[in-house]
Amino acid sequence: QKEVEQNSGPLSVPEGAIASLNCTYSDRVSQSFFWYRQYSGKSPELIMSIYSNGDKEDGRFTAQLNKASQYVSLLIRDSQPSDSATYLCAAPRGGNAGKSTFGDGTTLTVKP
Amino acid sequence: EPEVTQTPSHQVTQMGQEVILRCVPISNHLYFYWYRQILGQKVEFLVSFYNNEISEKSEIFDDQFSVERPDGSNFTLKIRSTKLEDSAMYFCASRGETNQPQHFGDGTRLSIL
């Protein structure tokens, strides 16, 4: 089992729709969770951090965390073509200075 | 805003040569990472570094690779006897305390001829 698993994608949504990206993690002691966006040919860019159960909203982005289910999601409302990218979920192991575990990423395409 | 800087942005090297990729992490960060991304593929973890030693490495990070923090600011990845399959984008990342996110540099595109 991978430490962090994301829905494999690719995911395609029409412009203006809600895009839903999902992630599960295996380490129950993970305390922090991050979503990164990577445009083709660019480096991953942090877009959301979430540490507590529930929802965290930032503009059109909402991160949701359920520690009991070991599940993290990212919702993108009013999707725009500029949201087309690969989204990486990260769930560092609790208290570990080593490998910060990333999912393989989900590629999102928003069609005009 | 502080950022991770990587040099060079593009490195072209003959197969069999050694290459050193350089990174300057964010100044107060404690943990440093190297990742590799072959064109069209996922980001792959190579190595993490903390307190002047490797804390974890992947199966990709074999004897061909080494990392060093030669001074208080630079963090380098050395690849010896480069092979064609080493051609990839290499990303450096750093983070502060536990539970803080990693911040990535813009990457070095390594092309082995």
GROMACS .gro file of C-alpha atoms in nm:
model
  225
    1GLN     CA    1   0.000   0.000   0.000
    2LYS     CA    2   0.129   0.343  -0.090
    3GLU     CA    3   0.161   0.589   0.197
    4VAL     CA    4  -0.036   0.853   0.011
    5GLU     CA    5  -0.283   0.761  -0.260
    6GLN     CA    6  -0.466   0.994  -0.492
    7ASN     CA    7  -0.744   0.923  -0.737
    8SER     CA    8  -0.557   0.829  -1.048
    9GLY     CA    9  -0.724   1.059  -1.296
   10PRO     CA   10  -0.692   1.220  -1.530
   11LEU     CA   11  -0.987   1.432  -1.430
   12SER     CA   12  -1.169   1.650  -1.680
   13VAL     CA   13  -1.435   1.904  -1.587
   14PRO     CA   14  -1.608   2.181  -1.780
   15GLU     CA   15  -1.529   2.541  -1.702
   16GLY     CA   16  -1.734   2.665  -1.408
   17ALA     CA   17  -1.783   2.319  -1.256
   18ILE     CA   18  -1.653   2.191  -0.924
   19ALA     CA   19  -1.342   1.975  -0.941
   20SER     CA   20  -1.297   1.725  -0.659
   21LEU     CA   21  -0.956   1.578  -0.586
   22ASN     CA   22  -0.916   1.305  -0.327
   23CYS     CA   23  -0.630   1.169  -0.122
   24THR     CA   24  -0.593   0.900   0.145
   25TYR     CA   25  -0.293   0.846   0.370
   26SER     CA   26  -0.175   0.553   0.576
   27ASP     CA   27   0.015   0.711   0.867
   28ARG     CA   28  -0.235   0.779   1.145
   29VAL     CA   29   0.003   1.013   1.325
   30SER     CA   30   0.036   1.255   1.033
   31GLN     CA   31  -0.057   1.600   1.159
   32SER     CA   32  -0.027   1.821   0.855
   33PHE     CA   33  -0.150   1.794   0.501
   34PHE     CA   34  -0.072   1.994   0.193
   35TRP     CA   35  -0.194   2.038  -0.159
   36TYR     CA   36   0.045   2.144  -0.432
   37ARG     CA   37  -0.026   2.248  -0.788
   38GLN     CA   38   0.225   2.170  -1.062
   39TYR     CA   39   0.194   2.321  -1.404
   40SER     CA   40   0.367   2.135  -1.685
   41GLY     CA   41   0.738   2.211  -1.682
   42LYS     CA   42   0.721   2.394  -1.349
   43SER     CA   43   0.791   2.307  -0.989
   44PRO     CA   44   0.521   2.213  -0.737
   45GLU     CA   45   0.364   2.516  -0.573
   46LEU     CA   46   0.196   2.504  -0.234
   47ILE     CA   47  -0.168   2.608  -0.257
   48MET     CA   48  -0.331   2.478   0.063
   49SER     CA   49  -0.231   2.358   0.408
   50ILE     CA   50  -0.470   2.193   0.651
   51TYR     CA   51  -0.403   2.070   1.002
   52SER     CA   52  -0.744   2.022   1.169
   53ASN     CA   53  -1.049   1.818   1.087
   54GLY     CA   54  -1.307   1.999   0.882
   55ASP     CA   55  -1.296   2.244   0.598
   56LYS     CA   56  -1.055   2.523   0.516
   57GLU     CA   57  -1.147   2.768   0.246
   58ASP     CA   58  -0.920   2.996   0.047
   59GLY     CA   59  -1.089   3.171  -0.241
   60ARG     CA   60  -1.217   2.909  -0.485
   61PHE     CA   61  -1.026   2.633  -0.306
   62THR     CA   62  -1.155   2.427  -0.012
   63ALA     CA   63  -0.949   2.162   0.160
   64GLN     CA   64  -1.130   1.902   0.369
   65LEU     CA   65  -0.967   1.678   0.627
   66ASN     CA   66  -1.108   1.375   0.804
   67LYS     CA   67  -0.842   1.222   1.026
   68ALA     CA   68  -1.064   0.935   1.139
   69SER     CA   69  -1.102   0.825   0.777
   70GLN     CA   70  -0.746   0.932   0.687
   71TYR     CA   71  -0.885   1.130   0.400
   72VAL     CA   72  -0.801   1.469   0.253
   73SER     CA   73  -0.971   1.636  -0.038
   74LEU     CA   74  -0.944   1.952  -0.242
   75LEU     CA   75  -1.243   2.114  -0.403
   76ILE     CA   76  -1.201   2.376  -0.672
   77ARG     CA   77  -1.515   2.578  -0.731
   78ASP     CA   78  -1.588   2.764  -1.053
   79SER     CA   79  -1.302   2.579  -1.224
   80GLN     CA   80  -1.107   2.780  -1.478
   81PRO     CA   81  -0.887   2.662  -1.766
   82SER     CA   82  -0.595   2.810  -1.570
   83ASP     CA   83  -0.661   2.547  -1.301
   84SER     CA   84  -0.551   2.278  -1.546
   85ALA     CA   85  -0.247   2.121  -1.378
   86THR     CA   86  -0.135   1.822  -1.176
   87TYR     CA   87  -0.234   1.839  -0.809
   88LEU     CA   88  -0.016   1.667  -0.551
   89CYS     CA   89  -0.128   1.569  -0.203
   90ALA     CA   90   0.140   1.557   0.068
   91ALA     CA   91   0.109   1.397   0.410
   92PRO     CA   92   0.439   1.408   0.599
   93ARG     CA   93   0.492   1.126   0.845
   94GLY     CA   94   0.422   1.233   1.197
   95GLY     CA   95   0.731   1.384   1.358
   96ASN     CA   96   0.967   1.234   1.101
   97ALA     CA   97   1.240   1.441   0.944
   98GLY     CA   98   1.269   1.209   0.651
   99LYS     CA   99   1.068   1.150   0.342
  100SER     CA  100   0.776   1.381   0.305
  101THR     CA  101   0.534   1.154   0.131
  102PHE     CA  102   0.363   1.277  -0.181
  103GLY     CA  103   0.093   1.113  -0.382
  104ASP     CA  104   0.152   1.047  -0.749
  105GLY     CA  105  -0.071   1.341  -0.841
  106THR     CA  106  -0.399   1.385  -1.023
  107THR     CA  107  -0.399   1.568  -1.353
  108LEU     CA  108  -0.692   1.804  -1.391
  109THR     CA  109  -0.807   1.947  -1.723
  110VAL     CA  110  -1.068   2.222  -1.724
  111LYS     CA  111  -1.231   2.250  -2.064
  112PRO     CA  112  -1.359   2.589  -2.182
  113GLU     CA  113   0.903   3.622   0.027
  114PRO     CA  114   1.199   3.386   0.084
  115GLU     CA  115   1.245   3.124  -0.182
  116VAL     CA  116   1.454   2.822  -0.268
  117THR     CA  117   1.695   2.894  -0.551
  118GLN     CA  118   1.852   2.637  -0.780
  119THR     CA  119   2.139   2.669  -1.023
  120PRO     CA  120   2.186   2.617  -1.307
  121SER     CA  121   1.840   2.619  -1.459
  122HIS     CA  122   1.959   2.389  -1.737
  123GLN     CA  123   2.265   2.165  -1.739
  124VAL     CA  124   2.384   1.973  -2.042
  125THR     CA  125   2.646   1.706  -1.974
  126GLN     CA  126   2.811   1.427  -2.165
  127MET     CA  127   2.730   1.075  -2.053
  128GLY     CA  128   2.984   0.950  -1.803
  129GLN     CA  129   3.065   1.292  -1.665
  130GLU     CA  130   2.998   1.411  -1.314
  131VAL     CA  131   2.749   1.688  -1.248
  132ILE     CA  132   2.675   1.897  -0.939
  133LEU     CA  133   2.337   2.057  -0.896
  134ARG     CA  134   2.318   2.343  -0.651
  135CYS     CA  135   2.046   2.467  -0.422
  136VAL     CA  136   2.018   2.747  -0.171
  137PRO     CA  137   1.737   2.658   0.070
  138ILE     CA  138   1.536   2.915   0.261
  139SER     CA  139   1.769   3.048   0.527
  140ASN     CA  140   1.600   2.934   0.849
  141HIS     CA  141   1.489   2.596   0.716
  142LEU     CA  142   1.618   2.277   0.871
  143TYR     CA  143   1.517   1.998   0.635
  144PHE     CA  144   1.633   1.964   0.277
  145TYR     CA  145   1.519   1.740  -0.005
  146TRP     CA  146   1.600   1.641  -0.360
  147TYR     CA  147   1.340   1.510  -0.604
  148ARG     CA  148   1.357   1.397  -0.963
  149GLN     CA  149   1.094   1.419  -1.234
  150ILE     CA  150   1.148   1.247  -1.564
  151LEU     CA  151   0.961   1.418  -1.846
  152GLY     CA  152   0.593   1.325  -1.836
  153GLN     CA  153   0.625   1.123  -1.517
  154LYS     CA  154   0.557   1.179  -1.148
  155VAL     CA  155   0.776   1.356  -0.897
  156GLU     CA  156   1.005   1.101  -0.730
  157PHE     CA  157   1.169   1.139  -0.392
  158LEU     CA  158   1.547   1.096  -0.388
  159VAL     CA  159   1.680   1.197  -0.049
  160SER     CA  160   1.616   1.401   0.263
  161PHE     CA  161   1.884   1.569   0.473
  162TYR     CA  162   1.868   1.696   0.830
  163ASN     CA  163   2.126   1.791   1.087
  164ASN     CA  164   2.410   1.741   0.837
  165GLU     CA  165   2.323   1.387   0.747
  166ILE     CA  166   2.095   1.189   0.523
  167SER     CA  167   1.776   1.107   0.709
  168GLU     CA  168   1.614   0.898   0.439
  169LYS     CA  169   1.680   0.798   0.080
  170SER     CA  170   1.489   0.614  -0.189
  171GLU     CA  171   1.599   0.314  -0.390
  172ILE     CA  172   1.681   0.554  -0.674
  173PHE     CA  173   1.948   0.721  -0.461
  174ASP     CA  174   2.226   0.467  -0.509
  175ASP     CA  175   2.604   0.504  -0.495
  176GLN     CA  176   2.596   0.721  -0.805
  177PHE     CA  177   2.440   1.000  -0.600
  178SER     CA  178   2.563   1.203  -0.306
  179VAL     CA  179   2.450   1.513  -0.123
  180GLU     CA  180   2.639   1.770   0.071
  181ARG     CA  181   2.585   2.088   0.262
  182PRO     CA  182   2.932   2.236   0.220
  183ASP     CA  183   2.857   2.558   0.403
  184GLY     CA  184   2.571   2.721   0.587
  185SER     CA  185   2.373   2.804   0.277
  186ASN     CA  186   2.427   2.560  -0.011
  187PHE     CA  187   2.287   2.211  -0.054
  188THR     CA  188   2.425   2.013  -0.346
  189LEU     CA  189   2.341   1.695  -0.533
  190LYS     CA  190   2.630   1.523  -0.709
  191ILE     CA  191   2.569   1.265  -0.977
  192ARG     CA  192   2.872   1.063  -1.081
  193SER     CA  193   2.913   0.878  -1.412
  194THR     CA  194   2.592   1.020  -1.554
  195LYS     CA  195   2.373   0.799  -1.771
  196LEU     CA  196   2.119   0.886  -2.036
  197GLU     CA  197   1.839   0.790  -1.799
  198ASP     CA  198   1.952   1.054  -1.550
  199SER     CA  199   1.803   1.314  -1.782
  200ALA     CA  200   1.525   1.473  -1.580
  201MET     CA  201   1.418   1.780  -1.388
  202TYR     CA  202   1.571   1.786  -1.043
  203PHE     CA  203   1.393   1.979  -0.771
  204CYS     CA  204   1.533   2.091  -0.440
  205ALA     CA  205   1.297   2.163  -0.150
  206SER     CA  206   1.333   2.279   0.206
  207ARG     CA  207   1.110   2.317   0.507
  208GLY     CA  208   1.120   2.460   0.855
  209GLU     CA  209   0.985   2.288   1.162
  210THR     CA  210   0.788   1.965   1.167
  211ASN     CA  211   0.438   2.009   1.024
  212GLN     CA  212   0.547   2.290   0.795
  213PRO     CA  213   0.522   2.247   0.418
  214GLN     CA  214   0.811   2.201   0.182
  215HIS     CA  215   0.896   2.482  -0.052
  216PHE     CA  216   1.036   2.393  -0.392
  217GLY     CA  217   1.292   2.560  -0.610
  218ASP     CA  218   1.229   2.611  -0.979
  219GLY     CA  219   1.435   2.304  -1.067
  220THR     CA  220   1.738   2.220  -1.278
  221ARG     CA  221   1.675   2.052  -1.609
  222LEU     CA  222   1.954   1.799  -1.659
  223SER     CA  223   2.015   1.674  -2.011
  224ILE     CA  224   2.262   1.390  -2.061
  225LEU     CA  225   2.394   1.352  -2.415
   0.00000   0.00000   0.00000
